[in-house]
C-alpha cells in the first residue's frame, strides 16, 4: 500500500470505492503510525484499535453489500471532550479520568452515521481551558514540527494528530480559539462553525455561550467533509439553530479559474496588526494577503474593537460560565471522588481540589468572583455589554467586506515548560477570542514557516458564511502548497 496518511479525505474515499485498499487496511495503517510515533507526540489519550478495526470490518462488509456512503470506512478521531458511548471521555482531567459516557454526543453520532471510523480520543487542555495543551492531566502534547514545543490548545491533540498523519481529520472545539490556534501552531487547517451550527449536546461544557465544535484537516476540502458530516439542527441543544446545512463540499468543487477570488473583499483590521505581533509572522500574513490579491481579491481596511478589550471581556465571561458549568462536578453524581471524606463539605472540597488542576481552579475562582453579589454589575454585566459592542464592530466591518483576515496567533509555537504566567498565555488568544464573543465562523489555514515552525492566517466570516471561509481557503490552497507539508517524525 502507498502512504495513505498523505492522502486527502477525497483520495481516501476514492481509494476505498475503487478497492485500492479496504477500510481494515487503511485503519491498520493509521493505527501502525500511531503506534510508531505517538509516544513522542502524545496526541491520543485513548486509542481504540480493536473497536476501530471492528468498525472498519463492518464498513468493508457494508460496502461489499452495496452501501454507497462515500465516507464509509474513512478514519478520524475525536477531541476528548465529546461524549462517546462505551469509550472514556476524560476532558483531559483527573476529574473525569474514569468517566465513560452512557451516550454519544450528537455530533459524534452524526459523524458515525456518515460511515467514519473513530480511532479514539485526543488529548486536550483540561476542560478545554488553555492554549498550550500543557494543562492536560494526561501529559503535554508535543508539536510534531518540534517536539520541544507546544502544539497549541486546547485541541492540541487534534491538531498534532492531523499534522502527524495519525488521522486525516479530527474534531475539535473552540471556545476562544481552541481549534484555530493549535491549527496555526501545527500547520493544519481548522474551522470553527457559526455558533448554533453544530450541536453542543454531549460536548462537555466549558463556556456554553461560546463553545462550538469544528473540524481539523490538512486542507479546507478535508475540513469541509468533516464539518458537513457533523453539522445540523438538534432539538437536544436549545442553542442549535434550525437552518439548512449547505453543501460545502459541492461548493468547493465550483471554485476555480484564474481568479477564483475575483470580487471578494477581504477586510484587514489594523487593530490586529499592532504591537505584540511577531514581525516574521506578520511578514507571512502579508505574503498570503498578496496571494489573495493575485487570485482576484481586494483588500480593504476595516476596524474592529481593540483586541486587548476583547481579551479582557472573554476572560471575565468565559470563566463566569465555567464556574457555573463546572459546579456539577461535586464528587457525588459522577467523576472523581476523594478518599474517606469526613463529611459532605469535606467530600465537595477535597473532590474538587484534588480532581481539578490549577488552571481550572483559577478559572472557577475568577468566574465565581465576577458573578458574586458585590461584583456582578461591575464585572459580569459590564462585560456582557462590551460583548454586544464587540459584535457591533464586527457587523460594521462586514458592511465593507465579505471576510476578515488576521494573524491567528501573534507568535509561532513556543517551548514546552517555558513557565509563562497565565496572563502571558492568555495574550496568545488575543486574535481568536473576538470571534467567539460574536458567535462568528472562523478558520485558520497554514501560510508558511518561520524558523521551521508553521504560521496560520485566520479568516473570519459573517454569521452562517462558512462557505466563504472554505472557498477562500480552497482557492489559496489551489495556488500554494503549505498545507501539503508534513513534519518529519522519527
Ligand atoms: N485558550 C482559550 C482559553 O484558554 C480558549 C480555549 C478554548 O477555545 N477552548 O480559554
GROMACS .gro file of C-alpha atoms and ligand atoms in nm:
model
  500
    1UNK     CA    1   0.000   0.000   0.000
    2UNK     CA    2   0.123   0.353  -0.071
    3UNK     CA    3   0.117   0.612   0.204
    4UNK     CA    4  -0.247   0.671   0.293
    5UNK     CA    5  -0.154   0.916   0.566
    6UNK     CA    6  -0.053   1.164   0.297
    7UNK     CA    7  -0.385   1.132   0.112
    8UNK     CA    8  -0.680   1.368   0.131
    9UNK     CA    9  -1.023   1.260   0.251
   10UNK     CA   10  -1.141   1.256  -0.109
   11UNK     CA   11  -0.848   1.038  -0.215
   12UNK     CA   12  -0.917   0.803   0.073
   13UNK     CA   13  -1.285   0.782  -0.017
   14UNK     CA   14  -1.198   0.720  -0.383
   15UNK     CA   15  -0.941   0.457  -0.287
   16UNK     CA   16  -1.200   0.273  -0.082
   17UNK     CA   17  -1.453   0.293  -0.360
   18UNK     CA   18  -1.214   0.167  -0.628
   19UNK     CA   19  -1.084  -0.104  -0.392
   20UNK     CA   20  -0.724   0.023  -0.385
   21UNK     CA   21  -0.744  -0.058  -0.016
   22UNK     CA   22  -1.003  -0.178   0.232
   23UNK     CA   23  -1.109   0.013   0.538
   24UNK     CA   24  -0.941  -0.251   0.754
   25UNK     CA   25  -0.610  -0.197   0.570
   26UNK     CA   26  -0.647   0.179   0.595
   27UNK     CA   27  -0.735   0.170   0.963
   28UNK     CA   28  -0.444  -0.064   1.035
   29UNK     CA   29  -0.208   0.170   0.852
   30UNK     CA   30  -0.310   0.469   1.064
   31UNK     CA   31  -0.302   0.259   1.384
   32UNK     CA   32   0.053   0.144   1.299
   33UNK     CA   33   0.158   0.504   1.253
   34UNK     CA   34   0.006   0.600   1.586
   35UNK     CA   35   0.185   0.306   1.750
   36UNK     CA   36   0.514   0.408   1.599
   37UNK     CA   37   0.507   0.780   1.666
   38UNK     CA   38   0.252   0.880   1.926
   39UNK     CA   39   0.479   0.802   2.221
   40UNK     CA   40   0.670   1.112   2.118
   41UNK     CA   41   0.369   1.330   2.034
   42UNK     CA   42   0.112   1.213   2.295
   43UNK     CA   43  -0.185   1.319   2.087
   44UNK     CA   44  -0.414   1.035   2.198
   45UNK     CA   45  -0.550   0.993   2.549
   46UNK     CA   46  -0.739   0.679   2.450
   47UNK     CA   47  -0.671   0.496   2.124
   48UNK     CA   48  -0.932   0.233   2.043
   49UNK     CA   49  -0.762  -0.003   1.796
   50UNK     CA   50  -0.988  -0.305   1.846
   51UNK     CA   51  -1.306  -0.105   1.820
   52UNK     CA   52  -1.173   0.079   1.514
   53UNK     CA   53  -1.081  -0.244   1.335
   54UNK     CA   54  -1.419  -0.391   1.417
   55UNK     CA   55  -1.592  -0.081   1.274
   56UNK     CA   56  -1.364  -0.097   0.968
   57UNK     CA   57  -1.454  -0.462   0.911
   58UNK     CA   58  -1.823  -0.374   0.928
   59UNK     CA   59  -1.765  -0.083   0.688
   60UNK     CA   60  -1.597  -0.318   0.437
   61UNK     CA   61  -1.884  -0.564   0.466
   62UNK     CA   62  -2.143  -0.292   0.417
   63UNK     CA   63  -1.960  -0.157   0.113
   64UNK     CA   64  -1.943  -0.504  -0.037
   65UNK     CA   65  -2.320  -0.528   0.010
   66UNK     CA   66  -2.376  -0.206  -0.185
   67UNK     CA   67  -2.365   0.069   0.082
   68UNK     CA   68  -2.271   0.377  -0.119
   69UNK     CA   69  -2.197   0.629   0.157
   70UNK     CA   70  -1.878   0.791   0.015
   71UNK     CA   71  -1.704   0.830   0.351
   72UNK     CA   72  -1.780   0.478   0.471
   73UNK     CA   73  -1.459   0.343   0.626
   74UNK     CA   74  -1.254   0.666   0.641
   75UNK     CA   75  -1.067   0.701   0.975
   76UNK     CA   76  -1.087   1.005   1.207
   77UNK     CA   77  -1.063   1.078   1.580
   78UNK     CA   78  -1.245   1.288   1.839
   79UNK     CA   79  -1.137   1.550   2.089
   80UNK     CA   80  -1.179   1.401   2.435
   81UNK     CA   81  -1.450   1.642   2.546
   82UNK     CA   82  -1.704   1.473   2.320
   83UNK     CA   83  -1.908   1.200   2.480
   84UNK     CA   84  -1.858   0.861   2.322
   85UNK     CA   85  -2.068   0.572   2.440
   86UNK     CA   86  -1.855   0.293   2.582
   87UNK     CA   87  -1.525   0.481   2.539
   88UNK     CA   88  -1.367   0.703   2.806
   89UNK     CA   89  -1.438   1.078   2.788
   90UNK     CA   90  -1.181   1.237   3.018
   91UNK     CA   91  -1.182   1.601   2.909
   92UNK     CA   92  -0.811   1.592   2.989
   93UNK     CA   93  -0.895   1.592   3.361
   94UNK     CA   94  -0.838   1.375   3.664
   95UNK     CA   95  -1.199   1.462   3.746
   96UNK     CA   96  -1.322   1.253   3.453
   97UNK     CA   97  -1.027   1.015   3.418
   98UNK     CA   98  -1.256   0.713   3.461
   99UNK     CA   99  -1.573   0.854   3.306
  100UNK     CA  100  -1.747   0.661   3.033
  101UNK     CA  101  -2.048   0.840   2.889
  102UNK     CA  102  -2.369   0.643   2.854
  103UNK     CA  103  -2.446   0.811   2.519
  104UNK     CA  104  -2.284   0.967   2.214
  105UNK     CA  105  -2.266   1.341   2.155
  106UNK     CA  106  -2.496   1.430   1.864
  107UNK     CA  107  -2.200   1.531   1.650
  108UNK     CA  108  -2.024   1.202   1.724
  109UNK     CA  109  -2.339   1.023   1.616
  110UNK     CA  110  -2.371   1.237   1.300
  111UNK     CA  111  -2.012   1.161   1.201
  112UNK     CA  112  -2.054   0.788   1.262
  113UNK     CA  113  -2.371   0.794   1.052
  114UNK     CA  114  -2.165   0.910   0.755
  115UNK     CA  115  -1.951   0.598   0.794
  116UNK     CA  116  -1.635   0.748   0.951
  117UNK     CA  117  -1.430   0.515   1.174
  118UNK     CA  118  -1.311   0.659   1.507
  119UNK     CA  119  -0.958   0.567   1.612
  120UNK     CA  120  -1.002   0.711   1.961
  121UNK     CA  121  -0.996   1.020   2.179
  122UNK     CA  122  -0.750   1.304   2.153
  123UNK     CA  123  -0.557   1.493   2.418
  124UNK     CA  124  -0.658   1.844   2.524
  125UNK     CA  125  -0.610   2.104   2.794
  126UNK     CA  126  -0.819   2.018   3.097
  127UNK     CA  127  -1.184   2.110   3.031
  128UNK     CA  128  -1.063   2.293   2.717
  129UNK     CA  129  -0.905   2.569   2.925
  130UNK     CA  130  -0.566   2.651   2.786
  131UNK     CA  131  -0.363   2.744   2.482
  132UNK     CA  132  -0.068   2.505   2.500
  133UNK     CA  133  -0.202   2.160   2.590
  134UNK     CA  134   0.032   2.159   2.889
  135UNK     CA  135  -0.276   2.163   3.113
  136UNK     CA  136  -0.377   1.804   3.041
  137UNK     CA  137  -0.388   1.553   3.326
  138UNK     CA  138  -0.258   1.304   3.068
  139UNK     CA  139   0.061   1.492   2.994
  140UNK     CA  140   0.156   1.763   2.749
  141UNK     CA  141   0.122   1.715   2.375
  142UNK     CA  142   0.436   1.777   2.170
  143UNK     CA  143   0.433   1.977   1.849
  144UNK     CA  144   0.526   1.736   1.567
  145UNK     CA  145   0.731   2.010   1.396
  146UNK     CA  146   0.950   2.043   1.704
  147UNK     CA  147   0.889   1.803   1.989
  148UNK     CA  148   1.024   2.056   2.241
  149UNK     CA  149   0.742   2.294   2.159
  150UNK     CA  150   0.372   2.318   2.240
  151UNK     CA  151   0.110   2.222   1.980
  152UNK     CA  152  -0.125   2.497   2.095
  153UNK     CA  153  -0.450   2.434   2.274
  154UNK     CA  154  -0.689   2.339   2.387
  155UNK     CA  155  -0.739   2.100   2.093
  156UNK     CA  156  -0.363   2.027   2.079
  157UNK     CA  157  -0.421   1.653   2.043
  158UNK     CA  158  -0.648   1.702   1.741
  159UNK     CA  159  -0.410   1.943   1.564
  160UNK     CA  160  -0.097   1.736   1.627
  161UNK     CA  161  -0.270   1.411   1.525
  162UNK     CA  162  -0.372   1.555   1.188
  163UNK     CA  163  -0.030   1.716   1.136
  164UNK     CA  164   0.142   1.386   1.221
  165UNK     CA  165  -0.073   1.190   0.978
  166UNK     CA  166  -0.231   0.980   1.255
  167UNK     CA  167  -0.575   1.063   1.117
  168UNK     CA  168  -0.678   1.257   0.807
  169UNK     CA  169  -0.933   1.462   1.002
  170UNK     CA  170  -1.032   1.519   1.363
  171UNK     CA  171  -1.295   1.700   1.564
  172UNK     CA  172  -1.217   1.991   1.792
  173UNK     CA  173  -1.399   2.252   1.995
  174UNK     CA  174  -1.340   2.623   2.002
  175UNK     CA  175  -1.450   2.848   2.289
  176UNK     CA  176  -1.185   3.115   2.241
  177UNK     CA  177  -0.957   2.982   1.969
  178UNK     CA  178  -0.903   2.619   2.060
  179UNK     CA  179  -0.934   2.500   1.702
  180UNK     CA  180  -0.768   2.787   1.520
  181UNK     CA  181  -0.463   2.848   1.741
  182UNK     CA  182  -0.348   2.482   1.752
  183UNK     CA  183  -0.419   2.457   1.377
  184UNK     CA  184  -0.186   2.753   1.334
  185UNK     CA  185   0.088   2.607   1.558
  186UNK     CA  186   0.074   2.264   1.391
  187UNK     CA  187   0.044   2.375   1.028
  188UNK     CA  188  -0.303   2.237   0.956
  189UNK     CA  189  -0.640   2.384   0.863
  190UNK     CA  190  -0.906   2.418   1.134
  191UNK     CA  191  -1.258   2.559   1.115
  192UNK     CA  192  -1.498   2.664   1.387
  193UNK     CA  193  -1.856   2.694   1.273
  194UNK     CA  194  -2.109   2.967   1.344
  195UNK     CA  195  -2.247   2.938   1.698
  196UNK     CA  196  -2.556   2.718   1.668
  197UNK     CA  197  -2.446   2.527   1.357
  198UNK     CA  198  -2.314   2.217   1.536
  199UNK     CA  199  -2.499   2.063   1.829
  200UNK     CA  200  -2.337   2.102   2.169
  201UNK     CA  201  -2.533   1.806   2.307
  202UNK     CA  202  -2.278   1.568   2.453
  203UNK     CA  203  -1.986   1.811   2.434
  204UNK     CA  204  -1.865   1.873   2.787
  205UNK     CA  205  -1.947   2.237   2.857
  206UNK     CA  206  -1.676   2.495   2.927
  207UNK     CA  207  -1.846   2.829   2.847
  208UNK     CA  208  -2.179   2.743   2.688
  209UNK     CA  209  -2.245   3.070   2.506
  210UNK     CA  210  -1.906   3.042   2.332
  211UNK     CA  211  -1.846   2.666   2.286
  212UNK     CA  212  -1.871   2.546   1.929
  213UNK     CA  213  -1.733   2.237   1.762
  214UNK     CA  214  -1.550   2.218   1.434
  215UNK     CA  215  -1.304   2.029   1.220
  216UNK     CA  216  -0.932   1.986   1.164
  217UNK     CA  217  -0.787   1.862   0.836
  218UNK     CA  218  -0.490   1.936   0.618
  219UNK     CA  219  -0.700   2.133   0.368
  220UNK     CA  220  -1.025   2.327   0.352
  221UNK     CA  221  -1.172   2.043   0.149
  222UNK     CA  222  -1.084   1.785   0.415
  223UNK     CA  223  -1.236   2.010   0.683
  224UNK     CA  224  -1.549   2.061   0.472
  225UNK     CA  225  -1.612   1.686   0.462
  226UNK     CA  226  -1.597   1.652   0.839
  227UNK     CA  227  -1.783   1.975   0.916
  228UNK     CA  228  -2.055   1.873   0.672
  229UNK     CA  229  -2.088   1.540   0.848
  230UNK     CA  230  -2.119   1.687   1.199
  231UNK     CA  231  -2.340   1.992   1.137
  232UNK     CA  232  -2.715   2.025   1.160
  233UNK     CA  233  -3.008   2.110   1.382
  234UNK     CA  234  -3.051   1.917   1.704
  235UNK     CA  235  -3.356   1.962   1.925
  236UNK     CA  236  -3.146   1.834   2.217
  237UNK     CA  237  -2.942   2.157   2.216
  238UNK     CA  238  -3.155   2.465   2.280
  239UNK     CA  239  -2.897   2.689   2.111
  240UNK     CA  240  -2.884   2.475   1.797
  241UNK     CA  241  -3.027   2.669   1.503
  242UNK     CA  242  -3.270   2.511   1.262
  243UNK     CA  243  -3.105   2.612   0.939
  244UNK     CA  244  -3.023   2.406   0.637
  245UNK     CA  245  -2.660   2.299   0.612
  246UNK     CA  246  -2.530   2.397   0.268
  247UNK     CA  247  -2.338   2.153   0.052
  248UNK     CA  248  -1.995   2.295   0.135
  249UNK     CA  249  -1.805   2.018  -0.040
  250UNK     CA  250  -2.008   2.065  -0.356
  251UNK     CA  251  -1.948   2.440  -0.348
  252UNK     CA  252  -1.572   2.390  -0.319
  253UNK     CA  253  -1.576   2.195  -0.641
  254UNK     CA  254  -1.705   2.504  -0.819
  255UNK     CA  255  -1.413   2.720  -0.701
  256UNK     CA  256  -1.172   2.753  -0.989
  257UNK     CA  257  -1.039   2.953  -1.280
  258UNK     CA  258  -0.761   3.205  -1.295
  259UNK     CA  259  -0.909   3.449  -1.049
  260UNK     CA  260  -1.119   3.239  -0.813
  261UNK     CA  261  -1.137   3.523  -0.561
  262UNK     CA  262  -1.250   3.790  -0.809
  263UNK     CA  263  -1.491   4.030  -0.641
  264UNK     CA  264  -1.408   3.915  -0.288
  265UNK     CA  265  -1.345   4.199  -0.044
  266UNK     CA  266  -1.107   4.096   0.232
  267UNK     CA  267  -1.113   4.323   0.538
  268UNK     CA  268  -0.781   4.376   0.712
  269UNK     CA  269  -0.830   4.517   1.064
  270UNK     CA  270  -0.546   4.749   1.162
  271UNK     CA  271  -0.603   4.670   1.530
  272UNK     CA  272  -0.494   4.309   1.470
  273UNK     CA  273  -0.154   4.401   1.328
  274UNK     CA  274  -0.019   4.617   1.611
  275UNK     CA  275   0.230   4.570   1.892
  276UNK     CA  276   0.280   4.217   2.012
  277UNK     CA  277   0.263   4.068   1.664
  278UNK     CA  278   0.589   3.897   1.578
  279UNK     CA  279   0.745   4.064   1.271
  280UNK     CA  280   0.822   3.736   1.092
  281UNK     CA  281   0.469   3.611   1.149
  282UNK     CA  282   0.337   3.939   1.012
  283UNK     CA  283   0.554   3.902   0.701
  284UNK     CA  284   0.399   3.560   0.630
  285UNK     CA  285   0.048   3.700   0.670
  286UNK     CA  286   0.135   3.985   0.432
  287UNK     CA  287   0.265   3.733   0.176
  288UNK     CA  288  -0.060   3.536   0.200
  289UNK     CA  289  -0.266   3.851   0.154
  290UNK     CA  290  -0.069   3.917  -0.165
  291UNK     CA  291  -0.166   3.571  -0.289
  292UNK     CA  292  -0.531   3.652  -0.217
  293UNK     CA  293  -0.490   3.965  -0.429
  294UNK     CA  294  -0.326   3.771  -0.711
  295UNK     CA  295  -0.628   3.541  -0.702
  296UNK     CA  296  -0.856   3.839  -0.755
  297UNK     CA  297  -0.945   3.960  -0.404
  298UNK     CA  298  -0.936   4.326  -0.299
  299UNK     CA  299  -0.804   4.426   0.042
  300UNK     CA  300  -0.992   4.688   0.241
  301UNK     CA  301  -0.904   4.850   0.574
  302UNK     CA  302  -1.156   4.778   0.846
  303UNK     CA  303  -1.170   4.848   1.218
  304UNK     CA  304  -1.254   4.613   1.500
  305UNK     CA  305  -1.264   4.651   1.877
  306UNK     CA  306  -0.915   4.670   2.026
  307UNK     CA  307  -0.825   4.301   2.075
  308UNK     CA  308  -0.697   4.379   2.428
  309UNK     CA  309  -1.053   4.472   2.519
  310UNK     CA  310  -1.195   4.153   2.369
  311UNK     CA  311  -0.937   3.959   2.568
  312UNK     CA  312  -1.045   4.113   2.897
  313UNK     CA  313  -1.411   4.060   2.812
  314UNK     CA  314  -1.357   3.694   2.729
  315UNK     CA  315  -1.153   3.625   3.042
  316UNK     CA  316  -1.441   3.756   3.253
  317UNK     CA  317  -1.732   3.592   3.075
  318UNK     CA  318  -1.583   3.252   2.990
  319UNK     CA  319  -1.466   3.181   3.349
  320UNK     CA  320  -1.804   3.306   3.479
  321UNK     CA  321  -1.984   3.050   3.264
  322UNK     CA  322  -1.725   2.786   3.351
  323UNK     CA  323  -1.770   2.839   3.723
  324UNK     CA  324  -2.138   2.762   3.682
  325UNK     CA  325  -2.094   2.471   3.438
  326UNK     CA  326  -1.828   2.300   3.646
  327UNK     CA  327  -2.031   2.312   3.966
  328UNK     CA  328  -2.185   1.979   3.859
  329UNK     CA  329  -1.856   1.803   3.936
  330UNK     CA  330  -1.918   1.763   4.306
  331UNK     CA  331  -1.786   1.415   4.380
  332UNK     CA  332  -2.140   1.292   4.434
  333UNK     CA  333  -2.302   1.227   4.100
  334UNK     CA  334  -2.010   1.127   3.880
  335UNK     CA  335  -1.645   1.195   3.830
  336UNK     CA  336  -1.363   1.185   4.081
  337UNK     CA  337  -1.444   1.135   4.450
  338UNK     CA  338  -1.186   1.186   4.725
  339UNK     CA  339  -1.093   0.905   4.965
  340UNK     CA  340  -1.256   0.886   5.309
  341UNK     CA  341  -1.443   1.217   5.328
  342UNK     CA  342  -1.509   1.335   5.686
  343UNK     CA  343  -1.845   1.489   5.597
  344UNK     CA  344  -2.031   1.631   5.299
  345UNK     CA  345  -1.839   1.959   5.298
  346UNK     CA  346  -1.511   1.772   5.302
  347UNK     CA  347  -1.633   1.549   5.017
  348UNK     CA  348  -1.710   1.853   4.799
  349UNK     CA  349  -1.396   2.043   4.890
  350UNK     CA  350  -1.146   1.765   4.851
  351UNK     CA  351  -1.308   1.603   4.546
  352UNK     CA  352  -1.292   1.935   4.363
  353UNK     CA  353  -0.949   2.038   4.493
  354UNK     CA  354  -0.796   1.702   4.407
  355UNK     CA  355  -0.992   1.644   4.085
  356UNK     CA  356  -0.936   1.978   3.910
  357UNK     CA  357  -0.596   2.109   3.802
  358UNK     CA  358  -0.463   2.456   3.884
  359UNK     CA  359  -0.582   2.635   3.569
  360UNK     CA  360  -0.937   2.504   3.604
  361UNK     CA  361  -0.943   2.608   3.969
  362UNK     CA  362  -0.813   2.952   3.874
  363UNK     CA  363  -1.099   2.997   3.625
  364UNK     CA  364  -1.361   2.875   3.872
  365UNK     CA  365  -1.234   3.124   4.127
  366UNK     CA  366  -1.219   3.412   3.877
  367UNK     CA  367  -1.565   3.329   3.745
  368UNK     CA  368  -1.719   3.295   4.088
  369UNK     CA  369  -1.572   3.628   4.184
  370UNK     CA  370  -1.711   3.800   3.872
  371UNK     CA  371  -2.056   3.659   3.946
  372UNK     CA  372  -2.058   3.728   4.318
  373UNK     CA  373  -2.319   3.971   4.451
  374UNK     CA  374  -2.092   4.270   4.509
  375UNK     CA  375  -1.913   4.247   4.173
  376UNK     CA  376  -2.180   4.118   3.935
  377UNK     CA  377  -2.268   4.457   3.787
  378UNK     CA  378  -1.913   4.587   3.776
  379UNK     CA  379  -1.769   4.281   3.602
  380UNK     CA  380  -2.019   4.036   3.457
  381UNK     CA  381  -2.288   4.278   3.343
  382UNK     CA  382  -2.033   4.528   3.213
  383UNK     CA  383  -1.855   4.256   3.016
  384UNK     CA  384  -2.187   4.143   2.865
  385UNK     CA  385  -2.244   4.497   2.742
  386UNK     CA  386  -1.896   4.513   2.594
  387UNK     CA  387  -1.964   4.179   2.427
  388UNK     CA  388  -2.251   4.340   2.236
  389UNK     CA  389  -2.028   4.631   2.129
  390UNK     CA  390  -1.767   4.388   2.002
  391UNK     CA  391  -2.033   4.218   1.789
  392UNK     CA  392  -2.148   4.558   1.661
  393UNK     CA  393  -1.794   4.637   1.548
  394UNK     CA  394  -1.776   4.310   1.354
  395UNK     CA  395  -2.114   4.379   1.190
  396UNK     CA  396  -1.999   4.727   1.098
  397UNK     CA  397  -1.677   4.595   0.947
  398UNK     CA  398  -1.877   4.345   0.742
  399UNK     CA  399  -2.061   4.633   0.578
  400UNK     CA  400  -1.748   4.700   0.375
  401UNK     CA  401  -1.605   4.350   0.330
  402UNK     CA  402  -1.707   3.986   0.278
  403UNK     CA  403  -1.448   3.826   0.500
  404UNK     CA  404  -1.183   3.942   0.751
  405UNK     CA  405  -0.821   3.826   0.755
  406UNK     CA  406  -0.587   3.846   1.056
  407UNK     CA  407  -0.298   3.652   1.203
  408UNK     CA  408  -0.429   3.354   1.402
  409UNK     CA  409  -0.174   3.399   1.680
  410UNK     CA  410   0.089   3.665   1.749
  411UNK     CA  411   0.374   3.411   1.751
  412UNK     CA  412   0.470   3.064   1.637
  413UNK     CA  413   0.462   2.772   1.883
  414UNK     CA  414   0.664   2.839   2.197
  415UNK     CA  415   0.874   2.600   2.404
  416UNK     CA  416   0.718   2.344   2.636
  417UNK     CA  417   0.780   2.420   3.002
  418UNK     CA  418   0.851   2.788   2.938
  419UNK     CA  419   0.655   2.871   3.252
  420UNK     CA  420   0.474   3.166   3.107
  421UNK     CA  421   0.239   3.341   3.350
  422UNK     CA  422  -0.136   3.288   3.296
  423UNK     CA  423  -0.166   3.646   3.168
  424UNK     CA  424   0.114   3.589   2.915
  425UNK     CA  425  -0.055   3.273   2.792
  426UNK     CA  426  -0.394   3.447   2.767
  427UNK     CA  427  -0.228   3.712   2.549
  428UNK     CA  428  -0.171   3.443   2.285
  429UNK     CA  429  -0.551   3.425   2.237
  430UNK     CA  430  -0.573   3.794   2.155
  431UNK     CA  431  -0.679   3.749   1.789
  432UNK     CA  432  -0.906   3.449   1.824
  433UNK     CA  433  -1.149   3.525   2.106
  434UNK     CA  434  -1.339   3.816   1.943
  435UNK     CA  435  -1.489   3.563   1.704
  436UNK     CA  436  -1.639   3.360   1.990
  437UNK     CA  437  -1.776   3.666   2.165
  438UNK     CA  438  -1.958   3.743   1.838
  439UNK     CA  439  -2.056   3.384   1.752
  440UNK     CA  440  -1.894   3.407   1.408
  441UNK     CA  441  -1.746   3.126   1.198
  442UNK     CA  442  -1.370   3.132   1.159
  443UNK     CA  443  -1.089   2.928   1.010
  444UNK     CA  444  -0.711   2.912   1.032
  445UNK     CA  445  -0.500   2.788   0.743
  446UNK     CA  446  -0.124   2.749   0.706
  447UNK     CA  447   0.067   3.022   0.521
  448UNK     CA  448   0.429   2.922   0.565
  449UNK     CA  449   0.700   2.871   0.822
  450UNK     CA  450   0.916   3.084   1.049
  451UNK     CA  451   1.227   2.905   1.171
  452UNK     CA  452   1.074   2.571   1.069
  453UNK     CA  453   0.753   2.638   1.263
  454UNK     CA  454   0.412   2.683   1.098
  455UNK     CA  455   0.226   3.014   1.077
  456UNK     CA  456  -0.152   3.037   1.039
  457UNK     CA  457  -0.378   3.303   0.892
  458UNK     CA  458  -0.720   3.349   1.046
  459UNK     CA  459  -1.025   3.415   0.832
  460UNK     CA  460  -1.346   3.539   0.993
  461UNK     CA  461  -1.678   3.508   0.814
  462UNK     CA  462  -2.023   3.660   0.850
  463UNK     CA  463  -2.271   3.454   1.051
  464UNK     CA  464  -2.354   3.132   0.861
  465UNK     CA  465  -2.092   3.206   0.593
  466UNK     CA  466  -1.868   2.905   0.650
  467UNK     CA  467  -1.875   2.871   0.271
  468UNK     CA  468  -1.682   3.198   0.224
  469UNK     CA  469  -1.412   3.077   0.464
  470UNK     CA  470  -1.384   2.739   0.296
  471UNK     CA  471  -1.396   2.872  -0.061
  472UNK     CA  472  -1.133   3.138   0.004
  473UNK     CA  473  -0.901   2.888   0.169
  474UNK     CA  474  -0.959   2.635  -0.108
  475UNK     CA  475  -0.862   2.893  -0.368
  476UNK     CA  476  -0.547   2.980  -0.172
  477UNK     CA  477  -0.460   2.614  -0.130
  478UNK     CA  478  -0.505   2.561  -0.501
  479UNK     CA  479  -0.229   2.816  -0.561
  480UNK     CA  480   0.009   2.724  -0.276
  481UNK     CA  481   0.143   2.406  -0.113
  482UNK     CA  482   0.196   2.493   0.256
  483UNK     CA  483  -0.095   2.273   0.359
  484UNK     CA  484   0.075   1.974   0.198
  485UNK     CA  485   0.385   1.997   0.418
  486UNK     CA  486   0.422   1.731   0.684
  487UNK     CA  487   0.660   1.715   0.979
  488UNK     CA  488   0.934   1.454   0.979
  489UNK     CA  489   0.868   1.214   1.263
  490UNK     CA  490   1.131   0.976   1.396
  491LIG     N1  491  -0.721   2.946   2.505
  491LIG     C1  492  -0.852   2.988   2.541
  491LIG     C2  493  -0.878   2.958   2.686
  491LIG     O1  494  -0.789   2.917   2.749
  491LIG     C3  495  -0.954   2.922   2.453
  491LIG     C4  496  -0.988   2.783   2.490
  491LIG     C5  497  -1.090   2.720   2.401
  491LIG     O2  498  -1.120   2.771   2.292
  491LIG     N2  499  -1.147   2.611   2.448
  491LIG     O3  500  -0.984   2.976   2.736
   0.00000   0.00000   0.00000
